[in-house]
mmCIF file of C-alpha atoms and ligand atoms in Angstrom:
data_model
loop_
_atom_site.group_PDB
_atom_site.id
_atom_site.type_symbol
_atom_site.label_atom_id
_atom_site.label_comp_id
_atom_site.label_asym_id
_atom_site.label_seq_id
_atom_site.Cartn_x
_atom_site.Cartn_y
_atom_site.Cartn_z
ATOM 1 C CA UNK A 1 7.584 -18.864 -11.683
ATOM 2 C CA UNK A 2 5.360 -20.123 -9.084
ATOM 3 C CA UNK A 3 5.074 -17.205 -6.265
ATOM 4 C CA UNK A 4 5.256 -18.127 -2.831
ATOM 5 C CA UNK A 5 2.742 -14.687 -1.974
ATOM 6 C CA UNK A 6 -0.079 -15.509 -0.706
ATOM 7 C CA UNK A 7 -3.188 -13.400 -2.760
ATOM 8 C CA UNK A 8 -6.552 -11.810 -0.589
ATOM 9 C CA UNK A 9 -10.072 -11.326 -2.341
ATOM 10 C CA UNK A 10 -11.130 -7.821 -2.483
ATOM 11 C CA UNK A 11 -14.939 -7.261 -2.096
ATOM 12 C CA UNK A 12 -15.382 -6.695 -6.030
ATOM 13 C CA UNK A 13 -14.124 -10.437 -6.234
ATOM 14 C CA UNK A 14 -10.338 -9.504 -7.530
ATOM 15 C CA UNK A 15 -7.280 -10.944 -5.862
ATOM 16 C CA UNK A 16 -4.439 -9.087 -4.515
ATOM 17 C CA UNK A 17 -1.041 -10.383 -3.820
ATOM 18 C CA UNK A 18 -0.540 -9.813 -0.022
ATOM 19 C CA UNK A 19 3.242 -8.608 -0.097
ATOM 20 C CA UNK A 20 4.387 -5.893 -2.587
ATOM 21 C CA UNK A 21 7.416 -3.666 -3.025
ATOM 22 C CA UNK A 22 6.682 0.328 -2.274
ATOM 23 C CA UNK A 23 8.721 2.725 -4.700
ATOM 24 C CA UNK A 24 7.911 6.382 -2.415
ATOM 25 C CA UNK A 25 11.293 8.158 -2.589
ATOM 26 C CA UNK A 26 12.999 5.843 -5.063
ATOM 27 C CA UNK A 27 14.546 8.469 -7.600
ATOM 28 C CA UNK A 28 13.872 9.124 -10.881
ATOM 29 C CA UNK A 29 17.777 7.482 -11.264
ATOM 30 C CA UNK A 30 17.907 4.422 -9.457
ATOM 31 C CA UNK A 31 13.704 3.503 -10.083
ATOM 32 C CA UNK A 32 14.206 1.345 -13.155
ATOM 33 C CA UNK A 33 17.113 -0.783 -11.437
ATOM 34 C CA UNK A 34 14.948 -1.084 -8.115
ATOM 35 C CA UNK A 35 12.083 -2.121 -9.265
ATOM 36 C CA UNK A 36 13.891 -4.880 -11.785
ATOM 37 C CA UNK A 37 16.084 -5.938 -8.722
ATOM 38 C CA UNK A 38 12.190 -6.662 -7.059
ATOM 39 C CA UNK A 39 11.052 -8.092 -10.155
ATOM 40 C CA UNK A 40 14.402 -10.561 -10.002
ATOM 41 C CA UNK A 41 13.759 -11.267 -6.164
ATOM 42 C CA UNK A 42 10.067 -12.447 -7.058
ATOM 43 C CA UNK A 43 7.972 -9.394 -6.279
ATOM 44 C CA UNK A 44 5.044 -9.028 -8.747
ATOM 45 C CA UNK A 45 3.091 -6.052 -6.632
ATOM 46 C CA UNK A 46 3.857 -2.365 -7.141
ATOM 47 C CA UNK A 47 2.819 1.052 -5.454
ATOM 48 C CA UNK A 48 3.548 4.114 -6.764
ATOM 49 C CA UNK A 49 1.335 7.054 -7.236
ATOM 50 C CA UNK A 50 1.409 9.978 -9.511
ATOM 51 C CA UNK A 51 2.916 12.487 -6.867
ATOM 52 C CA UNK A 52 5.850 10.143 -6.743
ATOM 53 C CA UNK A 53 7.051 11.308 -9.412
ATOM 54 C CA UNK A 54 8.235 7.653 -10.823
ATOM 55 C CA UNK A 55 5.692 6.463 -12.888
ATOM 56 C CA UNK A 56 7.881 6.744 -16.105
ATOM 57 C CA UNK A 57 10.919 4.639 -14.395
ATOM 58 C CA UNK A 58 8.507 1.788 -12.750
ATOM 59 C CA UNK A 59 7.078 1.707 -16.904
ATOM 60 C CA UNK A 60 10.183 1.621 -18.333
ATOM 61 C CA UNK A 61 11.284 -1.224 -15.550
ATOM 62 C CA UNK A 62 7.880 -3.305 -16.367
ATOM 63 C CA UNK A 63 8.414 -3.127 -20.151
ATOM 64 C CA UNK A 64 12.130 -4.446 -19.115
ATOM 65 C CA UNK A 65 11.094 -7.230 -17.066
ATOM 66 C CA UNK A 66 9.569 -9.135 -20.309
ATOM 67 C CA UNK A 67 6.759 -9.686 -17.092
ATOM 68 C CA UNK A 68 3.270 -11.036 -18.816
ATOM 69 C CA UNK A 69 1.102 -8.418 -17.833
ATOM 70 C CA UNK A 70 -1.499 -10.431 -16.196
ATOM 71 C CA UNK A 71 1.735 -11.533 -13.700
ATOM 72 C CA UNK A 72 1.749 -7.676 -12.485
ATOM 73 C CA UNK A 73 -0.716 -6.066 -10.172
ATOM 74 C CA UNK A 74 0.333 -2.402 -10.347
ATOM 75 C CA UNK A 75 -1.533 0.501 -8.390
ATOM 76 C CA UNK A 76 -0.996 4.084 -8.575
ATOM 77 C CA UNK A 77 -3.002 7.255 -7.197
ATOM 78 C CA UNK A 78 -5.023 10.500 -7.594
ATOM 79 C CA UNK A 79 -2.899 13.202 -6.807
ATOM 80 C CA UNK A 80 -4.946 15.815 -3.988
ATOM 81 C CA UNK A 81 -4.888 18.924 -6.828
ATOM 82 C CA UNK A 82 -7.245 16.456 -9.438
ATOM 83 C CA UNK A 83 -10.366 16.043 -6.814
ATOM 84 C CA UNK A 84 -13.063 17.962 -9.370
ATOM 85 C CA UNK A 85 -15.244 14.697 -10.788
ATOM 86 C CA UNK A 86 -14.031 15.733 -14.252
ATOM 87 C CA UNK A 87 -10.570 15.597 -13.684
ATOM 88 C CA UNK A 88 -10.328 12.002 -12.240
ATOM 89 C CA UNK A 89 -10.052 9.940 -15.760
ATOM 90 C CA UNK A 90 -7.932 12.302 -17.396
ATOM 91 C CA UNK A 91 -5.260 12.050 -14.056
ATOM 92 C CA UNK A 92 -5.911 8.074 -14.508
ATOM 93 C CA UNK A 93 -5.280 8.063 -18.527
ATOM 94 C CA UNK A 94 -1.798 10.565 -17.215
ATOM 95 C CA UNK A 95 -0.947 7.778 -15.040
ATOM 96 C CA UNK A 96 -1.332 5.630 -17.251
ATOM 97 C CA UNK A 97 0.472 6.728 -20.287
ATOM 98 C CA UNK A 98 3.739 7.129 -18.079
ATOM 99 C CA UNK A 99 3.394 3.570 -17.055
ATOM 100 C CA UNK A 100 3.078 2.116 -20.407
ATOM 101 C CA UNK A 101 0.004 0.479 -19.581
ATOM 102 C CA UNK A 102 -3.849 0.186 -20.782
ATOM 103 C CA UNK A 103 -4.848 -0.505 -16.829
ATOM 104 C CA UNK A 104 -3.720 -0.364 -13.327
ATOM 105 C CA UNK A 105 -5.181 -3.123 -11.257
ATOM 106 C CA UNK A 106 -5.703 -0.472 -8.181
ATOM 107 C CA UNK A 107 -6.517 3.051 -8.611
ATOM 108 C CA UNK A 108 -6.728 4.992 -4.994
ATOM 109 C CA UNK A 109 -7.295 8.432 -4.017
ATOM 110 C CA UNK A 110 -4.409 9.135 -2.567
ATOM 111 C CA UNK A 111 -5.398 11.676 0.734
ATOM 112 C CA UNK A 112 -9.347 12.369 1.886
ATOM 113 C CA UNK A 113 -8.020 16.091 1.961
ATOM 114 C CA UNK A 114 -11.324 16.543 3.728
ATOM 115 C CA UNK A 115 -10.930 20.857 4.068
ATOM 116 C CA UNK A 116 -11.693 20.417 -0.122
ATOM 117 C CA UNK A 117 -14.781 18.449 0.593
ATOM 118 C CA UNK A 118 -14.402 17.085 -2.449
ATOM 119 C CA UNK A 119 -13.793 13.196 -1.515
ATOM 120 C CA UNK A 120 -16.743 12.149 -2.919
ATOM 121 C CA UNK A 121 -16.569 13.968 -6.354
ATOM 122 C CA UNK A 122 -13.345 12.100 -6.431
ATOM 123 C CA UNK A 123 -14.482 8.764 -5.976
ATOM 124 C CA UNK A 124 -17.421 9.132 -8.190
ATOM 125 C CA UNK A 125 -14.402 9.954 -10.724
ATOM 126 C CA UNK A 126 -12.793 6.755 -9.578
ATOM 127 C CA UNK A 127 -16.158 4.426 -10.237
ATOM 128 C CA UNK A 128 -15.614 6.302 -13.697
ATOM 129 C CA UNK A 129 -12.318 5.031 -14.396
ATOM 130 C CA UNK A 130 -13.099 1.705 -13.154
ATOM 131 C CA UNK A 131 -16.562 1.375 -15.913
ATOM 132 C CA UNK A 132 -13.515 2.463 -18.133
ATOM 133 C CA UNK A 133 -11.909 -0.130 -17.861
ATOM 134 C CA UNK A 134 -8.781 2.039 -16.751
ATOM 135 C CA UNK A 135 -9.068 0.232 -13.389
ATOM 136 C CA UNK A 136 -9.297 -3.250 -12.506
ATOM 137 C CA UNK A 137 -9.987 -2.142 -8.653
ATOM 138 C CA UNK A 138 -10.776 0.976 -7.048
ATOM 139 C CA UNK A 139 -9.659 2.402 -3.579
ATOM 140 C CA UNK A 140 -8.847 4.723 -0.886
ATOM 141 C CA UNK A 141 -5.683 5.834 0.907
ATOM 142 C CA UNK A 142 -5.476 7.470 4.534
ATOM 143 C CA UNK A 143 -9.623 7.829 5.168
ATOM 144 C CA UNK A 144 -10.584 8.370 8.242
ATOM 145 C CA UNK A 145 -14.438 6.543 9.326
ATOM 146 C CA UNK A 146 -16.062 9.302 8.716
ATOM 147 C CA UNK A 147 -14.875 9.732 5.194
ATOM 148 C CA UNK A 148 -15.280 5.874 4.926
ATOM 149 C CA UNK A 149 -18.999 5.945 5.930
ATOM 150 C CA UNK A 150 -19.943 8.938 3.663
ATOM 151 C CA UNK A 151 -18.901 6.942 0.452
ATOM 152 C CA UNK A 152 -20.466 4.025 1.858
ATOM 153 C CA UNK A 153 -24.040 6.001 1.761
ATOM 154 C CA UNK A 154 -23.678 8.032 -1.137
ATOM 155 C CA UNK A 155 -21.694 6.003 -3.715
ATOM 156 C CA UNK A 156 -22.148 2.929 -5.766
ATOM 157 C CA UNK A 157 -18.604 1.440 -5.383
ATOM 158 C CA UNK A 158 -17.343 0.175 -2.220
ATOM 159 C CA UNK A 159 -13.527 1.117 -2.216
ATOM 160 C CA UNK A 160 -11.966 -2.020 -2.204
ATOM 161 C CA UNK A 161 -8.508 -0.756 0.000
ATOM 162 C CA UNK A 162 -8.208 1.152 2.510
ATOM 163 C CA UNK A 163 -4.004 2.281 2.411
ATOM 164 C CA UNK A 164 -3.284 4.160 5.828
ATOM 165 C CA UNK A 165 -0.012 4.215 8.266
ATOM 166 C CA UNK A 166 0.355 1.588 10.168
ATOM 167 C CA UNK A 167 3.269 -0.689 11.981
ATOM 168 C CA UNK A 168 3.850 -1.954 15.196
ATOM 169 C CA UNK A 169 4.216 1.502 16.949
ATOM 170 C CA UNK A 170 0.888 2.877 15.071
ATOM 171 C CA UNK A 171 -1.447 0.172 14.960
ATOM 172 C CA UNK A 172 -4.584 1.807 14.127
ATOM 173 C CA UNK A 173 -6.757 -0.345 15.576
ATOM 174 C CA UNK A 174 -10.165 1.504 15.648
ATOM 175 C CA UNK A 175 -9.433 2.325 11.444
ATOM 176 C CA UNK A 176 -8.870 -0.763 10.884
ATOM 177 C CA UNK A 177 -11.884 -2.340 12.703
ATOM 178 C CA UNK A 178 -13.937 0.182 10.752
ATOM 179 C CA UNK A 179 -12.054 -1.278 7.715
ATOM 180 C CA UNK A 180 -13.083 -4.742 8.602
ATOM 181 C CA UNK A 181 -16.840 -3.759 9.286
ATOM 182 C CA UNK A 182 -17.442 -2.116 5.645
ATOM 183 C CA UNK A 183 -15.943 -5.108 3.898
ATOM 184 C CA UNK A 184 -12.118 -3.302 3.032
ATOM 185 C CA UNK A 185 -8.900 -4.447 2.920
ATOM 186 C CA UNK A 186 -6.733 -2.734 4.722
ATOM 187 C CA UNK A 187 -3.361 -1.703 3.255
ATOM 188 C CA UNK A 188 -0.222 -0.818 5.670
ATOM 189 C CA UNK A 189 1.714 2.298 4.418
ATOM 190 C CA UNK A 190 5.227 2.951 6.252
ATOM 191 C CA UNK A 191 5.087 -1.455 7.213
ATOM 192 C CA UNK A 192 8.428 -1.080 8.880
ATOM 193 C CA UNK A 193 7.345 2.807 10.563
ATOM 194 C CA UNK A 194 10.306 3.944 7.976
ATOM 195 C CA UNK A 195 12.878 1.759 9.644
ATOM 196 C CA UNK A 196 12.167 3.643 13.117
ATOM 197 C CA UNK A 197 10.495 0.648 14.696
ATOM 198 C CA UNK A 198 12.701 -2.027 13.606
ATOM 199 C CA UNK A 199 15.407 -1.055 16.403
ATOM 200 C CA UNK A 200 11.830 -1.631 19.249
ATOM 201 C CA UNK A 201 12.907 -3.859 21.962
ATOM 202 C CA UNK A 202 10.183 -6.434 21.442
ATOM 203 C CA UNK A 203 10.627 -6.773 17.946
ATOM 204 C CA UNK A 204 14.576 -7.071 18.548
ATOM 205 C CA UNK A 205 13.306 -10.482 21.591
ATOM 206 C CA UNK A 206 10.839 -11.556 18.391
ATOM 207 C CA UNK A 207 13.886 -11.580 15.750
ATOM 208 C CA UNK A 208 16.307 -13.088 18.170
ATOM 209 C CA UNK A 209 13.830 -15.683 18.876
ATOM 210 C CA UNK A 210 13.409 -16.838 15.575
ATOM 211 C CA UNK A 211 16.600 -16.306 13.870
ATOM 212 C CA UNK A 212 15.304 -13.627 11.540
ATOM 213 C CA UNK A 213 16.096 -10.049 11.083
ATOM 214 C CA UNK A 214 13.573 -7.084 12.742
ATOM 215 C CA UNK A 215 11.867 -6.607 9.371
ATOM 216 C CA UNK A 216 10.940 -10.255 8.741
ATOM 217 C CA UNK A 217 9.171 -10.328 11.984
ATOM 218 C CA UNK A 218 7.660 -7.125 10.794
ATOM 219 C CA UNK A 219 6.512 -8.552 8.052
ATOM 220 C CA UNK A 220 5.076 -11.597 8.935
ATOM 221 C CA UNK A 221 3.089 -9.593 11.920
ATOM 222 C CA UNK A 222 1.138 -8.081 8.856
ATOM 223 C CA UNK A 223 0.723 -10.961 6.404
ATOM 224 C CA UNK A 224 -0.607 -13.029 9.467
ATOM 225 C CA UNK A 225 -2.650 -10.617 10.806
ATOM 226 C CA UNK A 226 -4.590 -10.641 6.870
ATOM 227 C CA UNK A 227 -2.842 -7.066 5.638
ATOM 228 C CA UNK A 228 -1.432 -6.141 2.777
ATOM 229 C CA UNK A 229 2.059 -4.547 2.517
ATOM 230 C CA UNK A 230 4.822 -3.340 0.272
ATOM 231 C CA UNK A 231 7.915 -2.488 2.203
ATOM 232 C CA UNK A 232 10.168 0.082 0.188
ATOM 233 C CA UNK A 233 13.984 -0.459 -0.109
ATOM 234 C CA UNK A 234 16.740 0.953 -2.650
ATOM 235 C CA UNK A 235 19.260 -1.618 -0.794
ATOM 236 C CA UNK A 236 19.157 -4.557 -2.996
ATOM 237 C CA UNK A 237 19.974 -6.986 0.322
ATOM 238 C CA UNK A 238 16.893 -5.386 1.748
ATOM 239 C CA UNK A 239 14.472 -5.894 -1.182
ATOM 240 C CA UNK A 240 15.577 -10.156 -0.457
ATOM 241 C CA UNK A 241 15.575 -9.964 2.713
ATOM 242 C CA UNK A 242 12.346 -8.215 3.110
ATOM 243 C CA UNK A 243 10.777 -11.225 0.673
ATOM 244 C CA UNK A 244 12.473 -14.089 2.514
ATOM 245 C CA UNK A 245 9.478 -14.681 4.764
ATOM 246 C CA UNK A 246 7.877 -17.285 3.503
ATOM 247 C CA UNK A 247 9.306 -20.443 5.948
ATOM 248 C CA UNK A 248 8.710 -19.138 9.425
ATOM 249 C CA UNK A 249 5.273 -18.122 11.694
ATOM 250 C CA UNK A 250 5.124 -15.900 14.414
ATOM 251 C CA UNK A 251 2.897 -17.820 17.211
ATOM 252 C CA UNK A 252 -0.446 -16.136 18.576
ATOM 253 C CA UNK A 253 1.883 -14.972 21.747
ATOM 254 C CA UNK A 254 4.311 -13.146 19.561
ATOM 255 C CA UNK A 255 1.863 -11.439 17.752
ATOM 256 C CA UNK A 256 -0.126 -10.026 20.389
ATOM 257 C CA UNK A 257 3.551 -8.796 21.614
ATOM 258 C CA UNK A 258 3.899 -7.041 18.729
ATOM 259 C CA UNK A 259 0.350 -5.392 19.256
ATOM 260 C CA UNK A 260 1.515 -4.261 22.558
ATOM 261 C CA UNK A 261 4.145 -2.220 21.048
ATOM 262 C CA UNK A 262 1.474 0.388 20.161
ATOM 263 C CA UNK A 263 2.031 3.760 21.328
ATOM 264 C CA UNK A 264 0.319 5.896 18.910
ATOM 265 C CA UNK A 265 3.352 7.172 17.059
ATOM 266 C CA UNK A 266 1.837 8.800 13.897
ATOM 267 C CA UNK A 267 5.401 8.906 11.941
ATOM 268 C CA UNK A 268 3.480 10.302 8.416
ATOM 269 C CA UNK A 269 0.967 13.308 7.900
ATOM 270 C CA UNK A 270 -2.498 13.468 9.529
ATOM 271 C CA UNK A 271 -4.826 12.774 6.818
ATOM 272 C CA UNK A 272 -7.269 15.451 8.925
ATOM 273 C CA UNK A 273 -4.548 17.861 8.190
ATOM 274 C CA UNK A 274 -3.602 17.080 4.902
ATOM 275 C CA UNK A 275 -4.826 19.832 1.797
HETATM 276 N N1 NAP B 1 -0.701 6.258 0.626
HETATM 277 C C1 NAP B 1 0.167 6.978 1.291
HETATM 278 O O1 NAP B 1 -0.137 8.088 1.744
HETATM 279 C C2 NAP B 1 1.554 6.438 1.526
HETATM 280 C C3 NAP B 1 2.431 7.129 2.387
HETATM 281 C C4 NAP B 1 3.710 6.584 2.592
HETATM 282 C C5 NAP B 1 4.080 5.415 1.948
HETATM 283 N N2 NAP B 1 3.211 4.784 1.092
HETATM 284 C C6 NAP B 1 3.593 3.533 0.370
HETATM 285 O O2 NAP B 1 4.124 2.596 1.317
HETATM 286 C C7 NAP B 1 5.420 2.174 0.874
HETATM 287 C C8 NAP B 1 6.287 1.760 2.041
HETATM 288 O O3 NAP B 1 6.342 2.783 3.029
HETATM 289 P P1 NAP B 1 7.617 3.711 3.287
HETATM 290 O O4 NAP B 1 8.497 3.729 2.103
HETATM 291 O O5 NAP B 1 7.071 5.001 3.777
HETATM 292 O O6 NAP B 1 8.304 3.041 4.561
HETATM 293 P P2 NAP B 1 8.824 1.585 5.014
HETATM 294 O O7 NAP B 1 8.657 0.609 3.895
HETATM 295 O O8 NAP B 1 8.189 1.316 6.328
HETATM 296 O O9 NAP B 1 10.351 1.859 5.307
HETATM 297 C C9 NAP B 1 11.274 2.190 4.305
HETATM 298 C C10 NAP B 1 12.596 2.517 4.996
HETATM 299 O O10 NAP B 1 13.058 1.359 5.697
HETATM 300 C C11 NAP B 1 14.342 0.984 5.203
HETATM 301 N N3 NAP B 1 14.328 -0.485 5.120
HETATM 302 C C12 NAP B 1 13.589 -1.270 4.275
HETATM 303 N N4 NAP B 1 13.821 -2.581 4.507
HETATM 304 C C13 NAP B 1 14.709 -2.642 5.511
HETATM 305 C C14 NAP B 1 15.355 -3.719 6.179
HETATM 306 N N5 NAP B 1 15.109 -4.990 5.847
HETATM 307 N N6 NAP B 1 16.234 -3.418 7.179
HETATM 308 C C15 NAP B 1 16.489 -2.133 7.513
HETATM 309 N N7 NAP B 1 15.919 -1.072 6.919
HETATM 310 C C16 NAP B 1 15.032 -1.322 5.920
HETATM 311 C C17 NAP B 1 14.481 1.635 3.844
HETATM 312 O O11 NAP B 1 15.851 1.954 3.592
HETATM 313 P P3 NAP B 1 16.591 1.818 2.153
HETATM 314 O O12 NAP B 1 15.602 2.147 1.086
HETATM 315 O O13 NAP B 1 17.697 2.802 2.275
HETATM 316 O O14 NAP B 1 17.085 0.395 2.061
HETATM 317 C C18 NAP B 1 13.669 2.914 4.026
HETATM 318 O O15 NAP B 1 14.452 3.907 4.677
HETATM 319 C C19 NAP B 1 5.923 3.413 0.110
HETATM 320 O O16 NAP B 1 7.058 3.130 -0.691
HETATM 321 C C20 NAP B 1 4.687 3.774 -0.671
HETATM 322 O O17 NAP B 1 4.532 2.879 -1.772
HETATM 323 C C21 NAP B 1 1.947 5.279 0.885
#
């Protein structure tokens, strides 16, 4: 099947399909359907991460699909509690056994839990899991610039992702400049601000405008504007709908609308915060 996603180049020279499907808070029960339903709709991106508790289900959905594994790009994360150095390739290989797979093609720490100050014992655990061939790519979720520049200066890897909250009401525009300046791609988390902005009266003009639903125009805000998403649904007219975006463009005007919608609402935890 030829895949009408649209792939970026991470700086260690790997592609990554821009649009993905997002399996936080898909339960144990309904994850194997879910993620076949995406597989069925055309999505070949997954994130999970080991906290979500899924792993098993989005394996057991993969071995399923009958999917060629080089079709898949599947990334998981380092749960906070496996920071130590020494603990990073055994969390991978747990990971890793629950999916059914040899390798994920994205391996991210999931929070910079900075109060541990151990963010850069975990990453030199992630360059480890990436020279063992665990990894394809290697990453970070939710770092701030600080955290950013410190494993810039002290580490061998450049993460190739940065994952952090952001949508049109949290645009996260001085991250994401810092994102652009150290050569990562930045990830959205919570695309659609967890359904809350898709009722904004902006996006409501936008969707009217072009005869698309709130999400779409959501979603084609971030593909055009060079991120990488992976809305989550359990709804299976949602999962379509949500990959239907590939025959309209917002113009420059509409997206700089949809920039104006900022208001700084953090909906997810502070990574500052987070332990
Ligand atoms: N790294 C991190 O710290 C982090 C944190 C949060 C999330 N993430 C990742 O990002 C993914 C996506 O973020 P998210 O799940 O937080 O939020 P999201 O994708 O912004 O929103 C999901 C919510 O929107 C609803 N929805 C989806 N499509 C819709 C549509 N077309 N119309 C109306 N409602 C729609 C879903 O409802 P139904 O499911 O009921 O249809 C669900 O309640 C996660 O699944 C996870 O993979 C990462």
């Amino acid at each position: 099947m030829t895949t009408p996603v649209p792939s970026l180049t991470m700086n260690d020279g790997r592609q990554i399909p821009q649009l993905g499907f997002g399996v936080w808070q898909v339960e144990p029960d309904t994850i194997v359907g879910t993620v076949l339903k995406a597989f069925e709709v055309g999505y070949r991106h997954l994130d999970t991460a080991a906290i979500y508790g899924n792993e098993e289900g989005v394996g057991r959905a993969i071995a399923e699909s009958g999917l060629a594994r080089d079709e898949l790009f599947v990334t998981t994360k380092l749960w906070n509690s496996e920071h130590a150095r020494e603990r990073v390739v055994p969390a991978a290989e747990a990971s890793l056994e629950k999916l059914g797979l040899d390798y994920v093609d994205l391996y991210l720490i999931h929070w910079p839990t900075p109060a541990r100050d151990s963010y850069l014992d975990a990453w030199l655990g992630l360059e480890e899991v990436q020279q063992a061939g665990l990894a394809r790519s290697i990453g970070v979720c939710n770092f701030q610039p600080d955290h950013l520049r410190l494993i810039v200066a002290r580490a061998t890897v450049v993460p190739a992702v940065n994952q952090i909250e952001l949508h049109p009401t949290f645009t996260q525009k001085d991250l994401t400049a810092v994102n652009d300046e150290l050569g990562l791609l930045t990830e959205a988390w919570s695309p659609l601000g967890l359904g809350e902005d898709l009722g904004n009266a902006t996006i409501s003009r936008l969707a009217a405008k072009h005869h698309r639903s709130p999400a779409q125009v959501i979603i084609r805000w971030h593909l055009q504007q060079g991120r990488i998403l992976f809305p989550k649904s359990v709804t299976p007219s949602r999962i379509e709908e949500n990959f239907d975006v590939f025959d309209f463009q917002l113009s420059d005007d509409d997206l700089k609308a949809i920039d104006g919608v900022d208001r700084g609402n953090r909906i997810g935890r502070d990574p500052d915060h987070v332990t």
